[in-house]
Tab-separated table of N, CA and C and ligand atoms in Angstrom:
chain	number	residue	atom	x	y	z
A	122	MET	N	93.869	12.773	-34.899
A	122	MET	CA	95.271	13.344	-34.848
A	122	MET	C	95.746	13.313	-35.646
A	123	SER	N	96.515	13.393	-36.339
A	123	SER	CA	97.515	14.040	-37.344
A	123	SER	C	98.810	13.915	-36.971
A	124	SER	N	99.308	12.579	-37.512
A	124	SER	CA	101.559	12.263	-37.184
A	124	SER	C	101.633	13.604	-38.212
A	125	ASP	N	101.239	13.999	-39.414
A	125	ASP	CA	101.958	14.450	-39.819
A	125	ASP	C	101.607	15.984	-39.593
A	126	TYR	N	101.097	16.908	-39.105
A	126	TYR	CA	101.721	18.065	-38.971
A	126	TYR	C	102.076	18.684	-38.270
A	127	GLN	N	102.681	19.689	-39.525
A	127	GLN	CA	103.911	20.455	-39.459
A	127	GLN	C	103.555	21.666	-38.182
A	128	PHE	N	104.461	21.027	-37.037
A	128	PHE	CA	105.099	21.427	-35.642
A	128	PHE	C	105.970	23.165	-36.005
A	129	ARG	N	104.974	24.575	-35.184
A	129	ARG	CA	105.185	25.379	-35.907
A	129	ARG	C	105.998	26.475	-35.072
A	130	GLY	N	105.580	26.049	-33.077
A	130	GLY	CA	106.488	26.883	-32.326
A	130	GLY	C	106.710	26.045	-30.737
A	131	GLN	N	106.189	26.173	-30.009
A	131	GLN	CA	107.009	25.441	-28.778
A	131	GLN	C	105.638	24.193	-28.871
A	132	ARG	N	105.798	23.147	-27.745
A	132	ARG	CA	104.837	22.069	-27.653
A	132	ARG	C	104.541	22.490	-26.282
A	133	VAL	N	103.137	22.929	-26.344
A	133	VAL	CA	102.608	22.755	-24.714
A	133	VAL	C	100.896	22.019	-24.124
A	134	SER	N	100.619	22.063	-23.280
A	134	SER	CA	99.579	21.087	-23.265
A	134	SER	C	98.087	21.314	-24.295
A	135	PRO	N	97.799	19.958	-24.956
A	135	PRO	CA	96.444	20.775	-25.871
A	135	PRO	C	96.048	21.479	-25.337
A	136	LEU	N	94.974	21.744	-25.655
A	136	LEU	CA	93.542	22.776	-25.692
A	136	LEU	C	92.391	22.628	-26.922
A	137	ALA	N	91.587	22.165	-26.409
A	137	ALA	CA	90.383	22.949	-27.332
A	137	ALA	C	90.045	23.938	-28.171
A	138	GLU	N	89.542	23.629	-28.913
A	138	GLU	CA	88.866	25.643	-30.144
A	138	GLU	C	88.517	25.896	-28.307
A	139	ALA	N	87.435	25.460	-28.495
A	139	ALA	CA	86.706	25.716	-27.375
A	139	ALA	C	87.316	26.049	-26.485
A	140	GLN	N	87.968	25.287	-25.448
A	140	GLN	CA	88.723	26.568	-24.358
A	140	GLN	C	89.698	27.593	-24.269
A	141	ILE	N	90.022	27.664	-25.874
A	141	ILE	CA	90.965	29.076	-26.782
A	141	ILE	C	89.539	30.240	-26.740
A	142	GLN	N	88.643	29.508	-27.359
A	142	GLN	CA	87.508	31.054	-27.952
A	142	GLN	C	87.028	31.556	-26.379
A	143	ASN	N	86.814	30.586	-25.134
A	143	ASN	CA	86.121	30.984	-24.462
A	143	ASN	C	86.793	32.294	-23.217
A	144	SER	N	88.946	31.178	-23.714
A	144	SER	CA	89.488	32.982	-23.266
A	144	SER	C	90.315	33.500	-24.015
A	145	ALA	N	89.310	33.910	-25.321
A	145	ALA	CA	89.087	34.877	-26.224
A	145	ALA	C	88.522	35.810	-25.708
A	146	ILE	N	87.460	35.421	-25.755
A	146	ILE	CA	86.076	36.191	-25.273
A	146	ILE	C	86.365	36.853	-23.964
A	147	ILE	N	87.023	36.510	-22.770
A	147	ILE	CA	86.836	37.240	-21.561
A	147	ILE	C	88.004	37.668	-21.808
A	148	LEU	N	89.382	37.293	-21.998
A	148	LEU	CA	90.074	38.505	-22.590
A	148	LEU	C	89.283	39.687	-23.330
A	149	CYS	N	88.971	39.630	-24.614
A	149	CYS	CA	88.052	40.482	-24.962
A	149	CYS	C	87.178	41.385	-23.872
A	150	GLU	N	86.586	41.203	-23.097
A	150	GLU	CA	85.482	41.452	-21.516
A	150	GLU	C	86.037	42.491	-20.552
A	151	VAL	N	87.459	41.053	-20.049
A	151	VAL	CA	88.447	42.082	-18.979
A	151	VAL	C	88.298	43.711	-19.668
A	152	LEU	N	88.847	43.148	-21.109
A	152	LEU	CA	89.672	44.506	-21.500
A	152	LEU	C	88.909	45.870	-22.219
A	153	GLY	N	87.561	45.742	-22.136
A	153	GLY	CA	86.153	46.007	-22.841
A	153	GLY	C	86.409	46.338	-24.320
A	154	PHE	N	87.080	45.348	-24.944
A	154	PHE	CA	86.947	45.044	-26.467
A	154	PHE	C	85.318	45.151	-26.688
A	155	LYS	N	85.118	45.896	-27.952
A	155	LYS	CA	83.754	45.490	-27.719
A	155	LYS	C	83.708	45.514	-29.162
A	156	PRO	N	82.444	44.765	-30.552
A	156	PRO	CA	82.682	44.708	-31.370
A	156	PRO	C	82.319	47.008	-31.685
A	157	SER	N	82.267	47.270	-32.661
A	157	SER	CA	82.389	49.427	-32.346
A	157	SER	C	82.068	48.529	-34.610
A	158	ARG	N	80.890	49.743	-34.613
A	158	ARG	CA	81.411	50.913	-36.732
A	158	ARG	C	81.666	51.212	-36.496
A	159	SER	N	82.595	52.166	-35.546
A	159	SER	CA	83.105	52.956	-35.673
A	159	SER	C	83.989	53.034	-36.497
A	160	LYS	N	84.734	54.099	-37.422
A	160	LYS	CA	85.464	53.675	-39.078
A	160	LYS	C	87.000	53.952	-37.504
A	161	ASN	N	87.184	54.722	-37.540
A	161	ASN	CA	88.403	55.574	-36.191
A	161	ASN	C	87.898	54.629	-34.745
A	162	LYS	N	88.654	53.247	-34.516
A	162	LYS	CA	88.234	52.440	-33.192
A	162	LYS	C	89.568	52.643	-32.377
A	163	LYS	N	89.195	52.511	-31.183
A	163	LYS	CA	89.404	53.888	-30.001
A	163	LYS	C	89.931	52.424	-29.562
A	164	PHE	N	90.974	51.355	-29.730
A	164	PHE	CA	91.592	50.312	-29.602
A	164	PHE	C	92.511	50.373	-27.792
A	165	ASP	N	93.142	51.636	-27.803
A	165	ASP	CA	93.537	51.994	-27.051
A	165	ASP	C	94.001	52.635	-25.711
A	166	VAL	N	92.839	52.664	-25.585
A	166	VAL	CA	91.601	52.643	-24.289
A	166	VAL	C	91.725	51.193	-23.726
A	167	CYS	N	91.553	49.955	-24.202
A	167	CYS	CA	90.985	48.422	-24.069
A	167	CYS	C	93.067	48.063	-23.542
A	168	PHE	N	93.468	48.008	-24.895
A	168	PHE	CA	95.519	48.180	-24.676
A	168	PHE	C	95.450	48.323	-23.067
A	169	GLU	N	95.685	49.843	-22.984
A	169	GLU	CA	96.168	50.828	-21.533
A	169	GLU	C	95.469	49.924	-20.973
A	170	ARG	N	94.076	49.365	-19.863
A	170	ARG	CA	94.259	48.605	-19.372
A	170	ARG	C	95.012	47.179	-19.187
A	171	LEU	N	96.213	46.928	-19.720
A	171	LEU	CA	96.931	45.629	-19.704
A	171	LEU	C	97.423	45.818	-18.623
A	172	ALA	N	98.060	46.697	-18.380
A	172	ALA	CA	98.607	47.775	-17.411
A	172	ALA	C	98.339	46.770	-15.760
A	173	GLU	N	97.190	47.661	-15.332
A	173	GLU	CA	96.942	47.229	-14.442
A	173	GLU	C	96.826	45.473	-14.146
A	174	TYR	N	96.804	45.027	-15.369
A	174	TYR	CA	96.970	43.307	-14.657
A	174	TYR	C	98.950	43.069	-14.835
A	175	GLY	N	99.151	44.053	-14.825
A	175	GLY	CA	100.770	44.739	-14.218
A	175	GLY	C	101.527	43.228	-16.304
A	176	ILE	N	100.794	43.569	-16.882
A	176	ILE	CA	101.286	43.397	-18.745
A	176	ILE	C	101.884	44.442	-19.256
A	177	THR	N	102.802	44.319	-19.828
A	177	THR	CA	103.387	45.654	-20.006
A	177	THR	C	103.881	45.430	-21.930
A	178	LEU	N	102.833	45.890	-22.518
A	178	LEU	CA	102.707	45.827	-23.302
A	178	LEU	C	103.957	47.666	-23.907
A	179	ASP	N	104.077	47.041	-24.966
A	179	ASP	CA	105.880	48.298	-25.540
A	179	ASP	C	106.375	48.296	-26.801
A	180	PRO	N	104.915	49.488	-27.977
A	180	PRO	CA	105.877	49.736	-28.500
A	180	PRO	C	107.069	49.921	-29.035
A	181	VAL	N	107.786	49.441	-30.097
A	181	VAL	CA	108.959	49.911	-30.018
A	181	VAL	C	109.146	50.511	-31.834
A	182	GLU	N	109.915	51.711	-31.485
A	182	GLU	CA	110.183	52.210	-32.265
A	182	GLU	C	110.109	51.778	-34.178
A	183	ASP	N	109.966	52.025	-35.619
A	183	ASP	CA	109.653	50.617	-35.853
A	183	ASP	C	111.399	50.717	-37.202
A	184	ARG	N	112.199	51.918	-36.858
A	184	ARG	CA	113.110	52.020	-36.785
A	184	ARG	C	114.507	50.782	-36.341
A	185	ASP	N	113.270	51.276	-34.532
A	185	ASP	CA	115.163	50.231	-34.123
A	185	ASP	C	114.105	48.298	-34.477
A	186	TRP	N	113.034	48.517	-34.037
A	186	TRP	CA	112.768	47.015	-34.207
A	186	TRP	C	112.783	46.755	-35.469
A	187	SER	N	112.595	47.251	-36.954
A	187	SER	CA	113.675	46.672	-38.206
A	187	SER	C	115.159	45.929	-37.758
A	188	SER	N	116.138	47.696	-37.212
A	188	SER	CA	116.812	46.277	-36.815
A	188	SER	C	118.271	45.632	-36.288
A	189	ALA	N	116.968	45.333	-34.903
A	189	ALA	CA	117.084	44.605	-33.986
A	189	ALA	C	116.091	43.139	-34.408
A	190	THR	N	115.344	43.061	-34.937
A	190	THR	CA	114.848	41.811	-35.570
A	190	THR	C	115.211	41.643	-37.062
A	191	HIS	N	115.522	42.423	-38.126
A	191	HIS	CA	115.722	42.031	-39.125
A	191	HIS	C	114.571	41.849	-40.165
A	192	LEU	N	113.241	42.336	-40.190
A	192	LEU	CA	110.959	42.399	-40.487
A	192	LEU	C	111.597	40.592	-39.821
A	193	SER	N	112.818	39.667	-39.219
A	193	SER	CA	112.196	37.877	-39.073
A	193	SER	C	111.114	37.886	-38.210
A	194	ILE	N	110.724	38.893	-37.208
A	194	ILE	CA	108.982	38.785	-36.121
A	194	ILE	C	108.541	40.100	-36.781
A	195	ILE	N	107.340	39.733	-36.085
A	195	ILE	CA	106.179	40.918	-36.040
A	195	ILE	C	105.308	40.956	-34.742
A	196	GLY	N	105.491	40.535	-33.746
A	196	GLY	CA	105.182	39.996	-32.112
A	196	GLY	C	106.333	39.466	-31.193
A	197	HIS	N	106.732	39.624	-30.654
A	197	HIS	CA	106.669	39.151	-29.423
A	197	HIS	C	105.767	39.452	-28.079
A	198	TYR	N	106.256	37.820	-27.275
A	198	TYR	CA	106.555	38.090	-26.115
A	198	TYR	C	107.492	37.124	-24.769
A	199	ASP	N	107.103	38.015	-23.325
A	199	ASP	CA	108.399	37.536	-22.937
A	199	ASP	C	107.363	36.935	-21.457
A	200	PRO	N	107.240	35.715	-21.405
A	200	PRO	CA	106.371	35.141	-20.238
A	200	PRO	C	107.235	35.534	-18.899
A	201	GLN	N	108.371	35.902	-19.115
A	201	GLN	CA	109.380	36.231	-17.814
A	201	GLN	C	109.150	38.034	-16.924
A	202	THR	N	108.829	37.973	-17.779
A	202	THR	CA	108.481	39.974	-17.306
A	202	THR	C	107.148	40.220	-18.063
A	203	LEU	N	106.497	39.093	-18.332
A	203	LEU	CA	104.751	39.473	-18.608
A	203	LEU	C	104.988	41.078	-19.959
A	204	THR	N	105.687	41.065	-21.062
A	204	THR	CA	105.929	41.514	-22.309
A	204	THR	C	105.574	41.554	-23.417
A	205	ILE	N	104.481	42.881	-23.740
A	205	ILE	CA	105.425	42.596	-25.502
A	205	ILE	C	104.936	43.705	-26.393
A	206	ARG	N	106.007	42.944	-27.062
A	206	ARG	CA	106.488	43.765	-28.452
A	206	ARG	C	105.457	43.342	-28.909
A	207	VAL	N	105.922	44.819	-30.341
A	207	VAL	CA	105.514	45.038	-31.526
A	207	VAL	C	105.544	45.741	-32.221
A	208	PRO	N	106.085	46.321	-33.344
A	208	PRO	CA	106.643	47.657	-33.893
A	208	PRO	C	104.950	48.812	-33.390
A	209	ASN	N	105.882	49.868	-32.938
A	209	ASN	CA	105.069	50.972	-33.098
A	209	ASN	C	103.474	50.892	-33.495
A	210	SER	N	104.231	51.270	-35.391
A	210	SER	CA	102.860	51.245	-36.414
A	210	SER	C	102.275	50.073	-36.510
A	211	LYS	N	102.478	49.401	-35.699
A	211	LYS	CA	101.534	47.626	-35.524
A	211	LYS	C	100.603	48.273	-34.545
A	212	TYR	N	100.971	48.687	-33.302
A	212	TYR	CA	100.613	48.948	-32.224
A	212	TYR	C	99.069	50.538	-32.206
A	213	VAL	N	99.704	51.835	-33.169
A	213	VAL	CA	98.694	52.260	-33.999
A	213	VAL	C	97.346	51.567	-34.267
A	214	GLU	N	98.066	50.946	-35.612
A	214	GLU	CA	96.889	50.622	-36.188
A	214	GLU	C	95.768	49.702	-35.557
A	215	ALA	N	96.302	48.666	-34.779
A	215	ALA	CA	95.661	47.676	-33.623
A	215	ALA	C	94.656	48.376	-33.773
A	216	CYS	N	95.555	50.029	-32.537
A	216	CYS	CA	94.230	50.159	-32.110
A	216	CYS	C	93.310	51.188	-32.924
A	217	LYS	N	93.159	51.928	-33.495
A	217	LYS	CA	91.722	52.040	-34.670
A	217	LYS	C	90.990	50.911	-35.470
A	218	GLY	N	91.914	49.822	-35.139
A	218	GLY	CA	90.695	48.765	-36.088
A	218	GLY	C	91.354	47.406	-36.912
A	219	ASP	N	93.038	48.043	-37.052
A	219	ASP	CA	93.288	47.422	-38.103
A	219	ASP	C	93.422	45.767	-38.049
A	220	ARG	N	92.724	45.292	-39.259
A	220	ARG	CA	92.457	43.606	-38.486
A	220	ARG	C	93.785	43.071	-38.626
A	221	THR	N	94.460	43.445	-38.999
A	221	THR	CA	95.934	42.567	-39.326
A	221	THR	C	96.840	42.849	-38.095
A	222	ALA	N	96.366	43.799	-37.909
A	222	ALA	CA	97.457	44.911	-36.961
A	222	ALA	C	96.797	43.823	-34.868
A	223	LEU	N	95.793	43.782	-35.287
A	223	LEU	CA	95.037	43.297	-34.487
A	223	LEU	C	95.317	42.161	-33.741
A	224	ALA	N	95.511	41.539	-35.126
A	224	ALA	CA	95.891	40.171	-34.785
A	224	ALA	C	97.458	39.681	-34.143
A	225	ILE	N	98.105	40.323	-35.035
A	225	ILE	CA	99.343	39.839	-34.312
A	225	ILE	C	98.569	40.163	-32.431
A	226	LEU	N	98.233	41.825	-32.068
A	226	LEU	CA	98.420	42.347	-30.958
A	226	LEU	C	97.443	40.738	-30.120
A	227	PHE	N	96.914	40.145	-30.357
A	227	PHE	CA	95.696	38.631	-29.951
A	227	PHE	C	96.786	37.713	-30.572
A	228	HIS	N	97.124	37.796	-30.804
A	228	HIS	CA	97.909	36.291	-31.028
A	228	HIS	C	99.005	36.420	-30.008
A	229	GLU	N	99.503	37.646	-29.428
A	229	GLU	CA	100.883	37.257	-28.309
A	229	GLU	C	99.796	37.685	-27.536
A	230	LEU	N	98.681	38.218	-26.787
A	230	LEU	CA	97.995	38.205	-25.823
A	230	LEU	C	97.837	36.898	-26.108
A	231	GLY	N	97.509	36.085	-26.703
A	231	GLY	CA	96.776	34.467	-26.450
A	231	GLY	C	98.323	33.565	-26.189
A	232	HIS	N	99.558	33.688	-26.210
A	232	HIS	CA	100.769	33.643	-25.493
A	232	HIS	C	100.456	33.401	-24.415
A	233	LEU	N	100.157	35.004	-24.043
A	233	LEU	CA	100.115	35.583	-22.406
A	233	LEU	C	98.566	34.272	-21.783
A	234	VAL	N	97.682	34.519	-22.130
A	234	VAL	CA	97.127	34.203	-21.852
A	234	VAL	C	96.561	32.743	-22.055
A	235	LEU	N	97.176	31.966	-22.473
A	235	LEU	CA	96.846	31.123	-22.451
A	235	LEU	C	97.988	29.970	-21.471
A	236	GLY	N	98.763	31.004	-20.489
A	236	GLY	CA	100.462	30.396	-20.223
A	236	GLY	C	101.112	29.772	-20.494
A	237	HIS	N	101.302	30.343	-21.857
A	237	HIS	CA	102.815	29.517	-22.696
A	237	HIS	C	103.663	29.907	-22.100
A	238	GLN	N	105.026	28.963	-22.067
A	238	GLN	CA	106.304	28.758	-21.058
A	238	GLN	C	107.038	28.084	-22.207
A	239	PRO	N	107.945	28.484	-22.158
A	239	PRO	CA	109.218	27.272	-22.496
A	239	PRO	C	109.860	26.362	-21.632
A	240	SER	N	109.229	25.203	-22.364
A	240	SER	CA	108.960	24.007	-21.297
A	240	SER	C	110.051	23.112	-22.423
A	241	MET	N	110.294	22.000	-21.942
A	241	MET	CA	110.449	20.753	-21.442
A	241	MET	C	109.207	19.618	-21.600
A	242	HIS	N	109.505	18.714	-23.107
A	242	HIS	CA	108.455	18.189	-23.109
A	242	HIS	C	108.558	17.061	-23.987
A	243	PHE	N	109.057	16.303	-22.841
A	243	PHE	CA	109.142	14.270	-23.456
A	243	PHE	C	107.752	14.422	-23.852
A	244	SER	N	107.909	13.019	-24.555
A	244	SER	CA	106.112	12.582	-24.858
A	244	SER	C	106.737	11.630	-26.287
A	245	VAL	N	105.950	9.860	-26.340
A	245	VAL	CA	107.182	9.035	-26.935
A	245	VAL	C	105.703	9.601	-29.012
A	246	MET	N	104.737	10.513	-28.127
A	246	MET	CA	104.114	10.691	-29.399
A	246	MET	C	103.657	11.160	-30.269
A	247	PRO	N	103.988	11.647	-31.114
A	247	PRO	CA	103.810	12.580	-31.754
A	247	PRO	C	103.994	13.912	-31.785
A	248	PRO	N	103.855	15.399	-31.850
A	248	PRO	CA	102.896	16.103	-31.787
A	248	PRO	C	101.518	16.395	-32.208
A	249	THR	N	100.341	16.761	-31.132
A	249	THR	CA	99.307	17.897	-32.467
A	249	THR	C	99.374	18.577	-32.414
A	250	GLN	N	98.360	19.383	-33.412
A	250	GLN	CA	98.132	20.404	-34.283
A	250	GLN	C	97.776	21.752	-32.545
A	251	ALA	N	97.157	20.659	-31.724
A	251	ALA	CA	96.563	21.333	-30.054
A	251	ALA	C	97.355	21.357	-29.683
A	252	GLU	N	98.923	21.228	-29.822
A	252	GLU	CA	99.999	21.090	-28.337
A	252	GLU	C	101.335	21.995	-28.663
A	253	ASP	N	100.263	22.979	-29.954
A	253	ASP	CA	100.822	23.484	-30.649
A	253	ASP	C	101.339	24.833	-30.821
A	254	ALA	N	102.007	25.328	-30.140
A	254	ALA	CA	101.586	27.248	-29.169
A	254	ALA	C	101.583	28.204	-29.973
A	255	GLU	N	101.421	27.753	-31.048
A	255	GLU	CA	102.038	29.023	-32.362
A	255	GLU	C	100.140	28.889	-32.802
A	256	TRP	N	99.907	27.723	-32.936
A	256	TRP	CA	98.211	27.574	-33.569
A	256	TRP	C	97.428	27.746	-32.849
A	257	GLN	N	97.660	27.940	-30.928
A	257	GLN	CA	96.817	27.994	-29.839
A	257	GLN	C	96.190	29.896	-29.950
A	258	ALA	N	97.560	30.219	-30.042
A	258	ALA	CA	98.069	31.910	-30.255
A	258	ALA	C	96.743	31.626	-31.611
A	259	ASP	N	97.236	31.491	-32.824
A	259	ASP	CA	96.739	31.688	-34.206
A	259	ASP	C	95.142	32.043	-33.765
A	260	MET	N	94.615	30.897	-33.133
A	260	MET	CA	92.798	30.523	-33.104
A	260	MET	C	92.724	31.312	-32.211
A	261	PHE	N	93.574	31.972	-31.103
A	261	PHE	CA	93.321	32.798	-29.767
A	261	PHE	C	93.035	34.437	-30.833
A	262	ALA	N	93.896	34.972	-31.460
A	262	ALA	CA	93.968	35.410	-32.410
A	262	ALA	C	92.196	35.824	-32.865
A	263	GLU	N	91.852	35.051	-33.575
A	263	GLU	CA	91.039	34.360	-34.808
A	263	GLU	C	89.696	34.585	-34.400
A	264	TYR	N	89.711	34.160	-32.726
A	264	TYR	CA	88.508	34.593	-31.969
A	264	TYR	C	88.508	35.508	-31.459
A	265	ALA	N	89.224	36.197	-30.844
A	265	ALA	CA	89.440	37.204	-30.293
A	265	ALA	C	88.655	38.164	-31.276
A	266	LEU	N	88.769	38.206	-33.083
A	266	LEU	CA	88.283	39.224	-33.377
A	266	LEU	C	86.937	39.087	-33.709
A	267	ALA	N	86.476	36.917	-34.361
A	267	ALA	CA	84.759	37.165	-34.167
A	267	ALA	C	84.407	37.537	-33.612
A	268	HIS	N	84.823	38.136	-31.642
A	268	HIS	CA	83.809	38.483	-30.590
A	268	HIS	C	84.059	40.140	-31.090
A	269	LEU	N	84.574	40.317	-32.002
A	269	LEU	CA	85.118	41.757	-32.273
A	269	LEU	C	83.858	41.936	-34.280
A	270	ASN	N	83.682	41.454	-34.411
A	270	ASN	CA	82.880	41.112	-35.625
A	270	ASN	C	83.251	40.878	-37.068
A	271	TYR	N	85.184	40.637	-37.057
A	271	TYR	CA	85.677	40.471	-37.855
A	271	TYR	C	85.168	39.177	-38.736
A	272	GLU	N	85.581	38.891	-39.603
A	272	GLU	CA	85.374	38.118	-40.479
A	272	GLU	C	85.964	37.243	-39.533
A	273	MET	N	86.431	35.695	-39.246
A	273	MET	CA	87.355	34.925	-38.878
A	273	MET	C	87.783	34.372	-40.440
A	274	ARG	N	89.249	34.026	-40.841
A	274	ARG	CA	90.377	33.388	-41.470
A	274	ARG	C	90.774	32.196	-40.883
A	275	GLN	N	91.682	31.486	-41.924
A	275	GLN	CA	92.225	31.130	-41.450
A	275	GLN	C	93.963	30.418	-41.767
A	276	LEU	N	94.087	32.187	-41.433
A	276	LEU	CA	95.092	32.770	-41.635
A	276	LEU	C	96.625	32.114	-40.767
A	277	THR	N	97.494	31.756	-41.081
A	277	THR	CA	98.156	31.261	-40.253
A	277	THR	C	99.761	32.181	-40.735
A	278	PHE	N	100.636	32.922	-39.445
A	278	PHE	CA	101.509	33.953	-39.118
A	278	PHE	C	102.600	33.220	-38.958
A	279	ASP	N	103.688	32.888	-39.083
A	279	ASP	CA	105.129	32.435	-38.725
A	279	ASP	C	105.577	32.049	-38.088
A	280	PHE	N	105.860	33.635	-38.318
A	280	PHE	CA	106.780	34.576	-37.705
A	280	PHE	C	107.211	34.723	-36.397
A	281	TYR	N	105.609	34.797	-35.833
A	281	TYR	CA	106.427	35.271	-33.963
A	281	TYR	C	104.962	34.494	-33.688
B	79	ZN	ZN1	103.509	33.029	-31.767
């Protein structure tokens, strides 16, 4: 437990890495994400399955995205409507297997699967890394990518 952890997101219930990994693997299996050696991957089929679960994946035209967000964020999840929004170019790259673009999509899916909700959280204890929604979503994305045989990284994305 480090008390000097730099909190980046909402404070949520703590999760261990093994729980996050488990959720990421289940998501991959449910949506049919499998490791593929193909240069041009076809993950669009997997993302389209989200609709069967009432989840909306809404790619936004890049021009509209940059005017709406001033590029301060590169992905968004709305827990009220179960809607994930990303710039269209990122969606297209993720479907083809681009690691960075997939990390953005899996990060937003992590918020959804891990049940992150805006919530009041009173505690006298300082927040820990395991309670940071952004850390949890990053770890979720890393474990999903690892499941697809992408190299794991300790990247942190600050703006989504
Ligand atoms: Zn996030």
